[in-house]
Tab-separated table of C-alpha atoms and ligand atoms in Angstrom:
chain	number	residue	atom	x	y	z
A	1	UNK	CA	12.238	-32.820	15.823
A	2	UNK	CA	10.262	-31.689	18.801
A	3	UNK	CA	6.915	-33.356	19.196
A	4	UNK	CA	4.271	-30.682	19.742
A	5	UNK	CA	0.790	-31.610	20.828
A	6	UNK	CA	-2.050	-30.052	18.905
A	7	UNK	CA	-5.450	-28.651	19.785
A	8	UNK	CA	-6.987	-32.116	19.359
A	9	UNK	CA	-4.953	-33.318	22.292
A	10	UNK	CA	-6.094	-30.759	24.829
A	11	UNK	CA	-7.029	-32.007	28.299
A	12	UNK	CA	-10.456	-33.333	29.362
A	13	UNK	CA	-11.741	-30.042	30.617
A	14	UNK	CA	-10.974	-28.444	27.309
A	15	UNK	CA	-12.652	-31.288	25.444
A	16	UNK	CA	-15.845	-30.863	27.456
A	17	UNK	CA	-15.848	-27.146	26.726
A	18	UNK	CA	-15.209	-27.823	23.083
A	19	UNK	CA	-18.489	-29.649	22.819
A	20	UNK	CA	-20.557	-27.485	25.136
A	21	UNK	CA	-19.444	-23.920	24.769
A	22	UNK	CA	-19.232	-22.249	21.363
A	23	UNK	CA	-16.887	-19.294	21.685
A	24	UNK	CA	-19.567	-16.732	21.116
A	25	UNK	CA	-21.469	-17.999	24.183
A	26	UNK	CA	-18.556	-17.572	26.565
A	27	UNK	CA	-19.531	-15.165	29.346
A	28	UNK	CA	-18.784	-11.560	28.488
A	29	UNK	CA	-16.184	-9.876	30.601
A	30	UNK	CA	-17.933	-7.144	32.554
A	31	UNK	CA	-14.722	-5.654	33.850
A	32	UNK	CA	-13.220	-3.417	31.185
A	33	UNK	CA	-9.517	-4.175	30.762
A	34	UNK	CA	-7.400	-1.391	32.212
A	35	UNK	CA	-5.353	0.617	29.683
A	36	UNK	CA	-1.705	-0.436	29.360
A	37	UNK	CA	-0.510	3.061	28.770
A	38	UNK	CA	-1.977	6.471	28.128
A	39	UNK	CA	-1.443	6.722	24.372
A	40	UNK	CA	-2.951	3.431	23.261
A	41	UNK	CA	-6.327	2.141	24.462
A	42	UNK	CA	-6.542	-1.357	25.925
A	43	UNK	CA	-6.855	-4.337	23.607
A	44	UNK	CA	-10.557	-5.281	23.313
A	45	UNK	CA	-9.936	-8.618	25.076
A	46	UNK	CA	-7.353	-7.107	27.412
A	47	UNK	CA	-4.325	-8.927	25.870
A	48	UNK	CA	-1.101	-7.211	26.958
A	49	UNK	CA	2.355	-6.902	25.344
A	50	UNK	CA	4.702	-9.771	26.222
A	51	UNK	CA	6.884	-7.668	28.500
A	52	UNK	CA	4.042	-7.395	31.013
A	53	UNK	CA	4.226	-11.149	31.558
A	54	UNK	CA	7.612	-10.812	33.255
A	55	UNK	CA	6.088	-9.344	36.379
A	56	UNK	CA	2.624	-10.898	36.182
A	57	UNK	CA	1.473	-13.083	39.063
A	58	UNK	CA	-0.449	-15.423	36.788
A	59	UNK	CA	-0.844	-16.235	33.144
A	60	UNK	CA	-3.697	-17.930	31.261
A	61	UNK	CA	-1.359	-19.306	28.600
A	62	UNK	CA	-0.708	-22.764	30.161
A	63	UNK	CA	-4.423	-23.574	29.691
A	64	UNK	CA	-3.670	-23.896	25.963
A	65	UNK	CA	-2.001	-27.257	26.612
A	66	UNK	CA	0.461	-28.177	23.861
A	67	UNK	CA	-0.184	-24.899	22.065
A	68	UNK	CA	1.399	-23.070	24.991
A	69	UNK	CA	4.779	-24.500	23.988
A	70	UNK	CA	4.721	-22.934	20.543
A	71	UNK	CA	5.899	-19.467	19.593
A	72	UNK	CA	2.911	-17.192	19.073
A	73	UNK	CA	3.636	-16.642	15.368
A	74	UNK	CA	3.627	-20.391	14.839
A	75	UNK	CA	0.286	-20.764	16.597
A	76	UNK	CA	-1.200	-18.246	14.181
A	77	UNK	CA	0.364	-20.013	11.201
A	78	UNK	CA	-1.231	-23.273	12.375
A	79	UNK	CA	-4.576	-21.584	12.888
A	80	UNK	CA	-4.438	-20.238	9.330
A	81	UNK	CA	-5.042	-23.751	8.073
A	82	UNK	CA	-8.310	-24.175	10.009
A	83	UNK	CA	-11.793	-23.410	8.807
A	84	UNK	CA	-14.244	-21.229	10.698
A	85	UNK	CA	-15.985	-23.966	12.668
A	86	UNK	CA	-12.672	-25.509	13.775
A	87	UNK	CA	-11.484	-22.080	14.911
A	88	UNK	CA	-14.693	-21.567	16.884
A	89	UNK	CA	-14.426	-24.974	18.556
A	90	UNK	CA	-10.807	-24.417	19.423
A	91	UNK	CA	-11.575	-20.956	20.751
A	92	UNK	CA	-14.084	-22.468	23.147
A	93	UNK	CA	-11.346	-24.483	24.839
A	94	UNK	CA	-9.891	-21.689	26.944
A	95	UNK	CA	-9.576	-17.918	27.006
A	96	UNK	CA	-6.029	-17.883	25.675
A	97	UNK	CA	-6.977	-19.972	22.642
A	98	UNK	CA	-10.054	-17.831	22.215
A	99	UNK	CA	-7.806	-14.763	21.968
A	100	UNK	CA	-5.626	-16.480	19.349
A	101	UNK	CA	-8.611	-17.647	17.311
A	102	UNK	CA	-9.937	-14.087	17.268
A	103	UNK	CA	-6.877	-12.749	15.412
A	104	UNK	CA	-8.366	-10.590	12.697
A	105	UNK	CA	-5.981	-11.716	9.972
A	106	UNK	CA	-7.437	-15.255	10.254
A	107	UNK	CA	-10.972	-14.042	9.644
A	108	UNK	CA	-9.951	-11.609	6.926
A	109	UNK	CA	-8.282	-14.509	5.078
A	110	UNK	CA	-11.389	-16.690	5.500
A	111	UNK	CA	-13.605	-13.879	4.248
A	112	UNK	CA	-11.443	-13.226	1.201
A	113	UNK	CA	-11.309	-16.923	0.391
A	114	UNK	CA	-15.121	-17.187	0.608
A	115	UNK	CA	-15.838	-13.795	-1.024
A	116	UNK	CA	-19.522	-13.709	-0.041
A	117	UNK	CA	-21.604	-11.552	-2.347
A	118	UNK	CA	-24.207	-10.715	0.305
A	119	UNK	CA	-22.995	-9.569	3.708
A	120	UNK	CA	-23.074	-6.640	6.124
A	121	UNK	CA	-19.942	-5.146	7.576
A	122	UNK	CA	-20.067	-5.554	11.377
A	123	UNK	CA	-16.942	-3.604	12.342
A	124	UNK	CA	-14.422	-6.433	12.147
A	125	UNK	CA	-13.648	-9.450	9.961
A	126	UNK	CA	-14.562	-12.024	12.623
A	127	UNK	CA	-18.077	-10.654	13.179
A	128	UNK	CA	-18.581	-9.984	9.484
A	129	UNK	CA	-17.579	-13.485	8.416
A	130	UNK	CA	-19.837	-15.047	11.057
A	131	UNK	CA	-22.566	-12.405	10.584
A	132	UNK	CA	-22.613	-11.708	14.313
A	133	UNK	CA	-24.025	-8.486	15.751
A	134	UNK	CA	-21.783	-6.957	18.481
A	135	UNK	CA	-24.096	-8.211	21.270
A	136	UNK	CA	-23.419	-11.820	20.246
A	137	UNK	CA	-19.634	-11.556	20.334
A	138	UNK	CA	-17.932	-12.847	23.490
A	139	UNK	CA	-15.248	-10.793	25.140
A	140	UNK	CA	-13.743	-12.930	27.904
A	141	UNK	CA	-11.111	-11.328	30.113
A	142	UNK	CA	-7.736	-12.107	28.534
A	143	UNK	CA	-5.814	-9.519	30.515
A	144	UNK	CA	-3.493	-12.230	31.834
A	145	UNK	CA	-2.401	-13.213	28.333
A	146	UNK	CA	0.885	-11.608	27.290
A	147	UNK	CA	1.585	-11.670	23.568
A	148	UNK	CA	3.256	-9.186	21.261
A	149	UNK	CA	1.926	-11.119	18.273
A	150	UNK	CA	-1.666	-10.522	19.333
A	151	UNK	CA	-1.134	-7.081	20.784
A	152	UNK	CA	1.005	-5.556	18.022
A	153	UNK	CA	-1.666	-5.332	15.255
A	154	UNK	CA	-3.963	-3.621	17.721
A	155	UNK	CA	-1.206	-1.229	18.779
A	156	UNK	CA	-0.396	-0.497	15.113
A	157	UNK	CA	-4.033	0.185	14.336
A	158	UNK	CA	-3.969	2.947	16.954
A	159	UNK	CA	-0.623	4.442	16.003
A	160	UNK	CA	-0.777	8.194	16.518
A	161	UNK	CA	0.069	9.817	13.173
A	162	UNK	CA	0.652	13.506	14.009
A	163	UNK	CA	4.279	12.892	15.027
A	164	UNK	CA	5.129	12.167	11.392
A	165	UNK	CA	3.884	15.576	10.358
A	166	UNK	CA	6.725	17.563	11.928
A	167	UNK	CA	9.169	17.287	9.065
A	168	UNK	CA	12.755	18.557	9.447
A	169	UNK	CA	13.436	21.478	7.071
A	170	UNK	CA	16.223	19.596	5.272
A	171	UNK	CA	13.789	16.828	4.251
A	172	UNK	CA	10.885	18.998	3.073
A	173	UNK	CA	9.537	18.233	-0.386
A	174	UNK	CA	9.513	21.623	-2.165
A	175	UNK	CA	6.109	23.292	-2.428
A	176	UNK	CA	5.450	25.295	-5.606
A	177	UNK	CA	2.540	27.626	-6.301
A	178	UNK	CA	2.963	27.209	-10.019
A	179	UNK	CA	5.329	25.654	-12.494
A	180	UNK	CA	5.573	25.988	-16.264
A	181	UNK	CA	6.200	23.054	-18.559
A	182	UNK	CA	9.563	24.567	-19.521
A	183	UNK	CA	10.554	24.755	-15.838
A	184	UNK	CA	9.424	21.171	-15.280
A	185	UNK	CA	11.448	19.916	-18.273
A	186	UNK	CA	14.463	21.983	-17.310
A	187	UNK	CA	14.735	21.426	-13.560
A	188	UNK	CA	11.959	19.389	-11.962
A	189	UNK	CA	11.375	16.139	-13.878
A	190	UNK	CA	13.721	14.309	-11.497
A	191	UNK	CA	12.562	15.962	-8.282
A	192	UNK	CA	9.527	15.376	-6.091
A	193	UNK	CA	7.463	18.508	-5.484
A	194	UNK	CA	4.005	19.519	-4.313
A	195	UNK	CA	1.948	21.839	-6.500
A	196	UNK	CA	-0.309	23.873	-4.261
A	197	UNK	CA	-2.794	25.214	-6.824
A	198	UNK	CA	-3.534	23.062	-9.810
A	199	UNK	CA	-6.685	21.078	-9.108
A	200	UNK	CA	-8.796	23.754	-7.506
A	201	UNK	CA	-10.594	24.269	-10.834
A	202	UNK	CA	-11.477	20.611	-11.300
A	203	UNK	CA	-15.180	19.789	-11.017
A	204	UNK	CA	-14.004	16.623	-9.223
A	205	UNK	CA	-12.257	18.713	-6.575
A	206	UNK	CA	-15.401	20.695	-5.980
A	207	UNK	CA	-17.753	17.774	-5.552
A	208	UNK	CA	-15.937	14.542	-4.752
A	209	UNK	CA	-16.485	14.215	-1.049
A	210	UNK	CA	-17.145	10.653	0.144
A	211	UNK	CA	-20.782	11.657	0.772
A	212	UNK	CA	-21.255	12.987	-2.783
A	213	UNK	CA	-19.721	9.879	-4.322
A	214	UNK	CA	-21.968	7.818	-2.067
A	215	UNK	CA	-25.052	9.738	-3.243
A	216	UNK	CA	-24.434	8.781	-6.859
A	217	UNK	CA	-22.555	5.507	-6.603
A	218	UNK	CA	-23.734	3.653	-3.487
A	219	UNK	CA	-24.198	0.453	-5.500
A	220	UNK	CA	-21.225	0.828	-7.859
A	221	UNK	CA	-18.616	-1.877	-7.337
A	222	UNK	CA	-15.103	-0.562	-6.700
A	223	UNK	CA	-11.952	-2.591	-6.259
A	224	UNK	CA	-10.346	-2.486	-2.826
A	225	UNK	CA	-7.295	-4.782	-2.930
A	226	UNK	CA	-8.708	-8.331	-3.157
A	227	UNK	CA	-12.414	-7.423	-3.074
A	228	UNK	CA	-14.952	-5.654	-5.298
A	229	UNK	CA	-17.482	-4.033	-3.003
A	230	UNK	CA	-20.425	-1.677	-3.544
A	231	UNK	CA	-19.226	1.787	-2.508
A	232	UNK	CA	-21.722	1.891	0.366
A	233	UNK	CA	-20.144	-1.263	1.858
A	234	UNK	CA	-16.656	0.165	1.516
A	235	UNK	CA	-17.794	3.350	3.271
A	236	UNK	CA	-19.295	1.270	6.133
A	237	UNK	CA	-15.954	-0.499	6.388
A	238	UNK	CA	-13.928	2.710	6.149
A	239	UNK	CA	-15.904	4.351	8.951
A	240	UNK	CA	-15.771	1.393	11.304
A	241	UNK	CA	-12.719	-0.864	11.319
A	242	UNK	CA	-9.608	-1.375	13.433
A	243	UNK	CA	-7.412	-2.995	10.814
A	244	UNK	CA	-3.686	-2.578	11.107
A	245	UNK	CA	-3.543	-2.164	7.301
A	246	UNK	CA	-7.005	-0.964	6.277
A	247	UNK	CA	-8.312	-2.139	2.910
A	248	UNK	CA	-7.531	0.553	0.358
A	249	UNK	CA	-9.918	1.379	-2.467
A	250	UNK	CA	-7.692	1.507	-5.554
A	251	UNK	CA	-9.726	1.378	-8.750
A	252	UNK	CA	-8.301	1.787	-12.244
A	253	UNK	CA	-11.670	1.650	-14.015
A	254	UNK	CA	-13.355	4.443	-12.103
A	255	UNK	CA	-13.778	6.684	-15.170
A	256	UNK	CA	-16.047	4.202	-16.920
A	257	UNK	CA	-17.671	2.952	-13.696
A	258	UNK	CA	-18.632	6.506	-12.740
A	259	UNK	CA	-19.784	7.386	-16.268
A	260	UNK	CA	-17.161	10.106	-16.693
A	261	UNK	CA	-15.729	11.272	-20.009
A	262	UNK	CA	-12.104	10.467	-20.488
A	263	UNK	CA	-10.957	13.741	-21.962
A	264	UNK	CA	-7.331	12.675	-21.969
A	265	UNK	CA	-5.467	15.923	-21.857
A	266	UNK	CA	-8.346	17.934	-23.276
A	267	UNK	CA	-10.046	19.582	-20.346
A	268	UNK	CA	-12.550	21.382	-22.559
A	269	UNK	CA	-14.339	18.211	-23.524
A	270	UNK	CA	-17.796	17.940	-21.897
A	271	UNK	CA	-18.088	15.804	-18.760
A	272	UNK	CA	-14.381	15.886	-17.995
A	273	UNK	CA	-13.993	16.360	-14.251
A	274	UNK	CA	-10.203	16.253	-13.879
A	275	UNK	CA	-7.165	16.675	-16.121
A	276	UNK	CA	-3.394	16.540	-15.714
A	277	UNK	CA	-1.722	19.701	-14.444
A	278	UNK	CA	-0.278	21.399	-17.534
A	279	UNK	CA	3.338	21.523	-16.299
A	280	UNK	CA	3.803	17.792	-16.911
A	281	UNK	CA	3.335	18.204	-20.693
A	282	UNK	CA	2.382	15.361	-22.995
A	283	UNK	CA	2.209	11.799	-21.671
A	284	UNK	CA	4.223	9.841	-24.233
A	285	UNK	CA	2.346	6.602	-23.469
A	286	UNK	CA	-0.626	8.337	-25.136
A	287	UNK	CA	0.908	7.270	-28.499
A	288	UNK	CA	-0.255	3.752	-27.590
A	289	UNK	CA	-3.915	4.825	-27.602
A	290	UNK	CA	-6.166	2.029	-26.325
A	291	UNK	CA	-3.119	-0.257	-26.062
A	292	UNK	CA	-1.476	1.842	-23.371
A	293	UNK	CA	-0.906	0.310	-19.929
A	294	UNK	CA	-3.107	1.181	-16.942
A	295	UNK	CA	-2.989	4.875	-16.431
A	296	UNK	CA	-5.169	6.192	-13.625
A	297	UNK	CA	-6.656	5.206	-10.299
A	298	UNK	CA	-9.237	6.504	-7.865
A	299	UNK	CA	-7.814	6.064	-4.362
A	300	UNK	CA	-9.973	6.219	-1.230
A	301	UNK	CA	-9.107	5.129	2.284
A	302	UNK	CA	-9.366	5.878	5.991
A	303	UNK	CA	-6.619	7.354	8.175
A	304	UNK	CA	-3.655	4.936	8.377
A	305	UNK	CA	-4.426	3.348	5.012
A	306	UNK	CA	-1.820	3.893	2.337
A	307	UNK	CA	0.818	2.413	0.089
A	308	UNK	CA	3.931	0.583	1.310
A	309	UNK	CA	7.292	1.377	-0.296
A	310	UNK	CA	7.381	0.807	-4.049
A	311	UNK	CA	8.452	2.343	-7.340
A	312	UNK	CA	5.821	3.011	-9.966
A	313	UNK	CA	5.392	0.641	-12.909
A	314	UNK	CA	7.338	0.737	-16.163
A	315	UNK	CA	9.603	3.546	-14.879
A	316	UNK	CA	6.692	5.971	-15.226
A	317	UNK	CA	6.368	9.201	-13.315
A	318	UNK	CA	3.119	10.013	-11.524
A	319	UNK	CA	1.038	12.820	-10.170
A	320	UNK	CA	-1.243	12.256	-7.195
A	321	UNK	CA	-3.993	14.803	-6.479
A	322	UNK	CA	-5.665	14.960	-3.075
A	323	UNK	CA	-9.341	15.905	-3.323
A	324	UNK	CA	-10.229	15.260	0.324
A	325	UNK	CA	-8.057	14.644	3.399
A	326	UNK	CA	-4.266	14.667	3.420
A	327	UNK	CA	-1.381	12.296	2.740
A	328	UNK	CA	2.052	11.992	4.298
A	329	UNK	CA	4.745	11.023	1.750
A	330	UNK	CA	8.252	9.769	2.397
A	331	UNK	CA	10.456	9.306	-0.672
A	332	UNK	CA	13.931	8.195	-1.691
A	333	UNK	CA	15.793	8.399	-5.005
A	334	UNK	CA	15.835	4.984	-6.651
A	335	UNK	CA	19.171	4.770	-8.402
A	336	UNK	CA	20.585	1.236	-8.623
A	337	UNK	CA	23.769	2.501	-6.989
A	338	UNK	CA	21.853	3.459	-3.825
A	339	UNK	CA	20.475	1.011	-1.252
A	340	UNK	CA	16.684	0.749	-0.958
A	341	UNK	CA	15.011	2.650	1.910
A	342	UNK	CA	15.583	1.273	5.434
A	343	UNK	CA	13.438	-1.817	6.112
A	344	UNK	CA	12.915	-2.534	2.385
A	345	UNK	CA	14.588	-5.456	0.644
A	346	UNK	CA	14.864	-6.100	-3.090
A	347	UNK	CA	15.718	-9.336	-4.857
A	348	UNK	CA	18.987	-9.544	-6.828
A	349	UNK	CA	17.296	-8.757	-10.161
A	350	UNK	CA	15.235	-6.097	-8.365
A	351	UNK	CA	12.000	-7.661	-9.582
A	352	UNK	CA	10.718	-8.384	-6.087
A	353	UNK	CA	10.353	-5.803	-3.362
A	354	UNK	CA	9.734	-6.968	0.159
A	355	UNK	CA	8.808	-4.712	2.999
A	356	UNK	CA	7.805	-7.381	5.495
A	357	UNK	CA	5.970	-4.852	7.608
A	358	UNK	CA	2.703	-2.989	7.590
A	359	UNK	CA	2.954	0.778	7.121
A	360	UNK	CA	2.406	1.295	10.859
A	361	UNK	CA	5.133	-1.179	11.785
A	362	UNK	CA	7.509	0.398	9.297
A	363	UNK	CA	6.803	3.808	10.810
A	364	UNK	CA	7.407	2.471	14.329
A	365	UNK	CA	10.608	0.596	13.448
A	366	UNK	CA	12.278	2.473	10.609
A	367	UNK	CA	10.912	5.984	10.318
A	368	UNK	CA	13.518	7.561	12.570
A	369	UNK	CA	16.390	5.914	10.705
A	370	UNK	CA	14.836	6.722	7.302
A	371	UNK	CA	14.415	10.379	8.213
A	372	UNK	CA	18.142	10.570	8.911
A	373	UNK	CA	19.151	8.718	5.735
A	374	UNK	CA	20.634	10.771	2.930
A	375	UNK	CA	18.216	11.434	0.077
A	376	UNK	CA	15.106	11.205	2.268
A	377	UNK	CA	12.325	13.633	1.334
A	378	UNK	CA	9.036	14.039	3.188
A	379	UNK	CA	5.914	16.074	2.633
A	380	UNK	CA	2.240	16.434	3.372
A	381	UNK	CA	-0.003	16.811	0.380
A	382	UNK	CA	-3.218	18.538	1.423
A	383	UNK	CA	-6.608	19.076	-0.154
A	384	UNK	CA	-6.396	20.539	-3.655
A	385	UNK	CA	-2.667	19.823	-3.940
A	386	UNK	CA	-0.756	17.521	-6.281
A	387	UNK	CA	2.412	15.603	-5.557
A	388	UNK	CA	4.878	14.684	-8.305
A	389	UNK	CA	6.579	11.265	-8.105
A	390	UNK	CA	9.560	11.228	-10.494
A	391	UNK	CA	10.337	8.058	-12.448
A	392	UNK	CA	12.172	5.490	-10.329
A	393	UNK	CA	11.656	7.095	-6.898
A	394	UNK	CA	10.728	4.965	-3.894
A	395	UNK	CA	7.680	6.176	-2.012
A	396	UNK	CA	5.569	5.220	0.995
A	397	UNK	CA	2.278	7.026	1.525
A	398	UNK	CA	-0.003	7.127	4.545
A	399	UNK	CA	-3.335	8.903	4.758
A	400	UNK	CA	-3.382	11.207	7.778
A	401	UNK	CA	-7.173	11.359	7.587
A	402	UNK	CA	-9.894	9.836	5.431
A	403	UNK	CA	-8.932	10.760	1.892
A	404	UNK	CA	-10.037	10.794	-1.725
A	405	UNK	CA	-7.379	11.094	-4.426
A	406	UNK	CA	-6.783	10.586	-8.137
A	407	UNK	CA	-3.442	9.518	-9.535
A	408	UNK	CA	-2.133	9.187	-13.083
A	409	UNK	CA	1.075	7.559	-14.292
A	410	UNK	CA	2.746	9.084	-17.324
A	411	UNK	CA	5.934	9.231	-19.347
A	412	UNK	CA	7.181	12.805	-19.569
A	413	UNK	CA	9.571	13.784	-22.346
A	414	UNK	CA	12.496	13.869	-19.921
A	415	UNK	CA	11.916	10.242	-18.884
A	416	UNK	CA	11.310	8.695	-22.285
A	417	UNK	CA	14.756	7.147	-21.987
A	418	UNK	CA	13.928	5.666	-18.544
A	419	UNK	CA	10.729	4.066	-19.867
A	420	UNK	CA	12.399	2.656	-23.000
A	421	UNK	CA	15.364	1.363	-21.011
A	422	UNK	CA	13.066	-0.307	-18.479
A	423	UNK	CA	10.784	-1.852	-21.083
A	424	UNK	CA	13.716	-3.226	-23.034
A	425	UNK	CA	15.946	-4.492	-20.230
A	426	UNK	CA	13.300	-5.466	-17.678
A	427	UNK	CA	10.734	-6.865	-20.104
A	428	UNK	CA	9.643	-9.484	-17.553
A	429	UNK	CA	8.749	-6.708	-15.104
A	430	UNK	CA	6.662	-4.642	-17.496
A	431	UNK	CA	3.105	-4.467	-16.172
A	432	UNK	CA	-0.360	-3.042	-16.806
A	433	UNK	CA	-0.511	-3.903	-20.534
A	434	UNK	CA	-3.328	-6.014	-21.947
A	435	UNK	CA	-2.322	-9.669	-22.099
A	436	UNK	CA	-2.638	-9.805	-25.894
A	437	UNK	CA	0.173	-7.262	-26.323
A	438	UNK	CA	3.162	-9.549	-26.727
A	439	UNK	CA	5.897	-6.953	-27.128
A	440	UNK	CA	5.110	-3.697	-25.317
A	441	UNK	CA	8.601	-2.312	-25.965
A	442	UNK	CA	8.406	-2.990	-29.734
A	443	UNK	CA	4.938	-1.476	-29.908
A	444	UNK	CA	6.018	1.653	-28.010
A	445	UNK	CA	9.075	2.136	-30.229
A	446	UNK	CA	6.971	1.712	-33.371
A	447	UNK	CA	4.348	4.241	-32.212
A	448	UNK	CA	6.978	6.731	-31.066
A	449	UNK	CA	8.637	6.408	-34.471
A	450	UNK	CA	5.344	7.367	-36.110
A	451	UNK	CA	4.540	10.264	-33.794
A	452	UNK	CA	7.776	11.669	-32.328
A	453	UNK	CA	10.628	10.216	-34.436
A	454	UNK	CA	13.248	12.799	-33.390
A	455	UNK	CA	12.530	12.397	-29.703
A	456	UNK	CA	12.755	8.626	-30.046
A	457	UNK	CA	16.037	8.744	-31.912
A	458	UNK	CA	17.563	11.059	-29.337
A	459	UNK	CA	16.468	8.773	-26.470
A	460	UNK	CA	17.773	5.612	-28.167
A	461	UNK	CA	21.121	7.307	-28.862
A	462	UNK	CA	21.347	8.352	-25.212
A	463	UNK	CA	20.670	4.774	-24.090
A	464	UNK	CA	23.445	3.513	-26.384
A	465	UNK	CA	25.859	6.168	-25.167
A	466	UNK	CA	25.071	5.373	-21.573
A	467	UNK	CA	25.569	1.687	-22.153
A	468	UNK	CA	28.998	2.388	-23.647
A	469	UNK	CA	29.943	4.680	-20.757
A	470	UNK	CA	28.918	2.014	-18.247
A	471	UNK	CA	30.830	-0.629	-20.081
A	472	UNK	CA	33.961	1.529	-20.183
A	473	UNK	CA	33.621	2.196	-16.444
A	474	UNK	CA	33.232	-1.490	-15.661
A	475	UNK	CA	36.217	-2.470	-17.768
A	476	UNK	CA	38.313	0.272	-16.186
A	477	UNK	CA	37.373	-0.234	-12.555
A	478	UNK	CA	36.922	-3.983	-12.238
A	479	UNK	CA	38.679	-5.787	-15.027
A	480	UNK	CA	38.862	-8.730	-12.673
A	481	UNK	CA	36.609	-8.548	-9.654
A	482	UNK	CA	37.604	-10.034	-6.313
A	483	UNK	CA	35.604	-13.203	-6.878
A	484	UNK	CA	37.115	-13.620	-10.313
A	485	UNK	CA	34.009	-12.670	-12.317
A	486	UNK	CA	32.381	-9.616	-13.806
A	487	UNK	CA	29.393	-7.898	-12.370
A	488	UNK	CA	27.524	-5.668	-14.747
A	489	UNK	CA	24.249	-3.903	-14.405
A	490	UNK	CA	22.411	-1.147	-16.111
A	491	UNK	CA	22.039	2.040	-14.313
A	492	UNK	CA	19.413	3.974	-12.536
A	493	UNK	CA	16.475	3.775	-14.899
A	494	UNK	CA	15.985	0.046	-15.018
A	495	UNK	CA	15.178	-0.621	-11.397
A	496	UNK	CA	12.487	-2.777	-9.871
A	497	UNK	CA	8.967	-1.565	-9.482
A	498	UNK	CA	5.686	-2.674	-8.020
A	499	UNK	CA	2.441	-1.838	-9.770
B	501	AKG	O1	-2.119	7.681	-2.606
B	501	AKG	C1	-1.395	6.718	-2.433
B	501	AKG	O2	-1.589	5.856	-1.576
B	501	AKG	C2	-0.191	6.552	-3.316
B	501	AKG	C3	-0.508	5.840	-4.557
B	501	AKG	C4	0.693	5.398	-5.304
B	501	AKG	O3	1.794	5.471	-4.890
B	501	AKG	C5	0.527	4.819	-6.611
B	501	AKG	O4	-0.583	4.846	-7.150
B	501	AKG	O5	1.504	4.340	-7.175
B	502	FE2	FE1	3.166	4.820	-6.437
């Protein structure tokens, strides 16, 4: 194995600087780095993409000593194991190491590990973790450091989004002014669509700007991925960050936190500020009452925040209503006989979905190919509009501007079979139920039997019939497969999902 030297073995000069010069006291670089290209502003420290190094007359990388021999990704992996003071000492050794130790993902991880309860957001994770005002943060000239690993997150955080808005006609998600429940049941339960009218009567649509929520709920804690922050802190963050994948406020307890009435499907109840569009009909998970799985989320985020490719939990369908801003959606049917979307990988049992890329990187690397892949649908859901996600469909969502949205997951009559099939055959992937509910499938069947016995019987018969059809097909087409064994899988409703 190759014997790499580490930061502790840097040369004398570096050692002297380690003891004398904390990173934040390095002289600021007065000369602003010149922009690499028109579309993307220069990296704050001037770091350039690796290709620029090919023609550069000098390079500050060798000053990193043994570190200079390592691939950039590996340097960052090593740095992940250091605490804040080690990172600061190391960063004082030379400008190149300083640039590496400033990688935002390192400081975000440190912050999330420490989870301070009192802090002010200073515009980035490094300054926030160290509680440094901008004037105290060094910005040495690193314009002779050439690294895709350091430059790429910055480039992704400035990705221009408008290009994704020009959607080819063949891919357009249908836009409907209105839809009856009969039409939904008959023709639309399996198809994405955008309803252009339904939420304009909601009190929430009328008043839920970020500012109005801030007026009433500045101190209310909302969940944003791994953190619970007062809304005012999240808004500070949302208005001033350069994250490649901005933290996304995604809170399933917003109804109680905001003191709203949960009117279920009864919009006439006092204090109800939103309700499901009527075309979707009854949500069959409602038979579970307080034992139902998580149902609804408040979603708030800046431009470029969003959701990477996933299917919704428990083979549910969903509606997603935009109250402020707009969202770009790209969707694919999720049948087990079709491959996942380009750039997305699923484990053999489909329980794990990996998209090893941020949304911005996926857009840069795979969007073109995805757009030309059969089954691809795209749409922009604007203010006051609602998008329907059918059970089992893959979707990636990116906010084109700061947005506020509400989403609910539900089981429509037409997908009762999908939900039952999933809960029975993918029991280990069922999610969102309280931990004390040992058998969600059994409970759902029992409650359906009490409330909608005919519907349940019909769905169970269909599942049986489908199983028999599949079995007959398998026996017919691959009595003996090429590797001498059988492969058998249930069909399109029991695919993987991510909550
Ligand atoms: O608004 C979004 O980011 C999409 C949310 C979503 O897909 C979900 O809640 O499952
Ligand atoms: Fe989703």
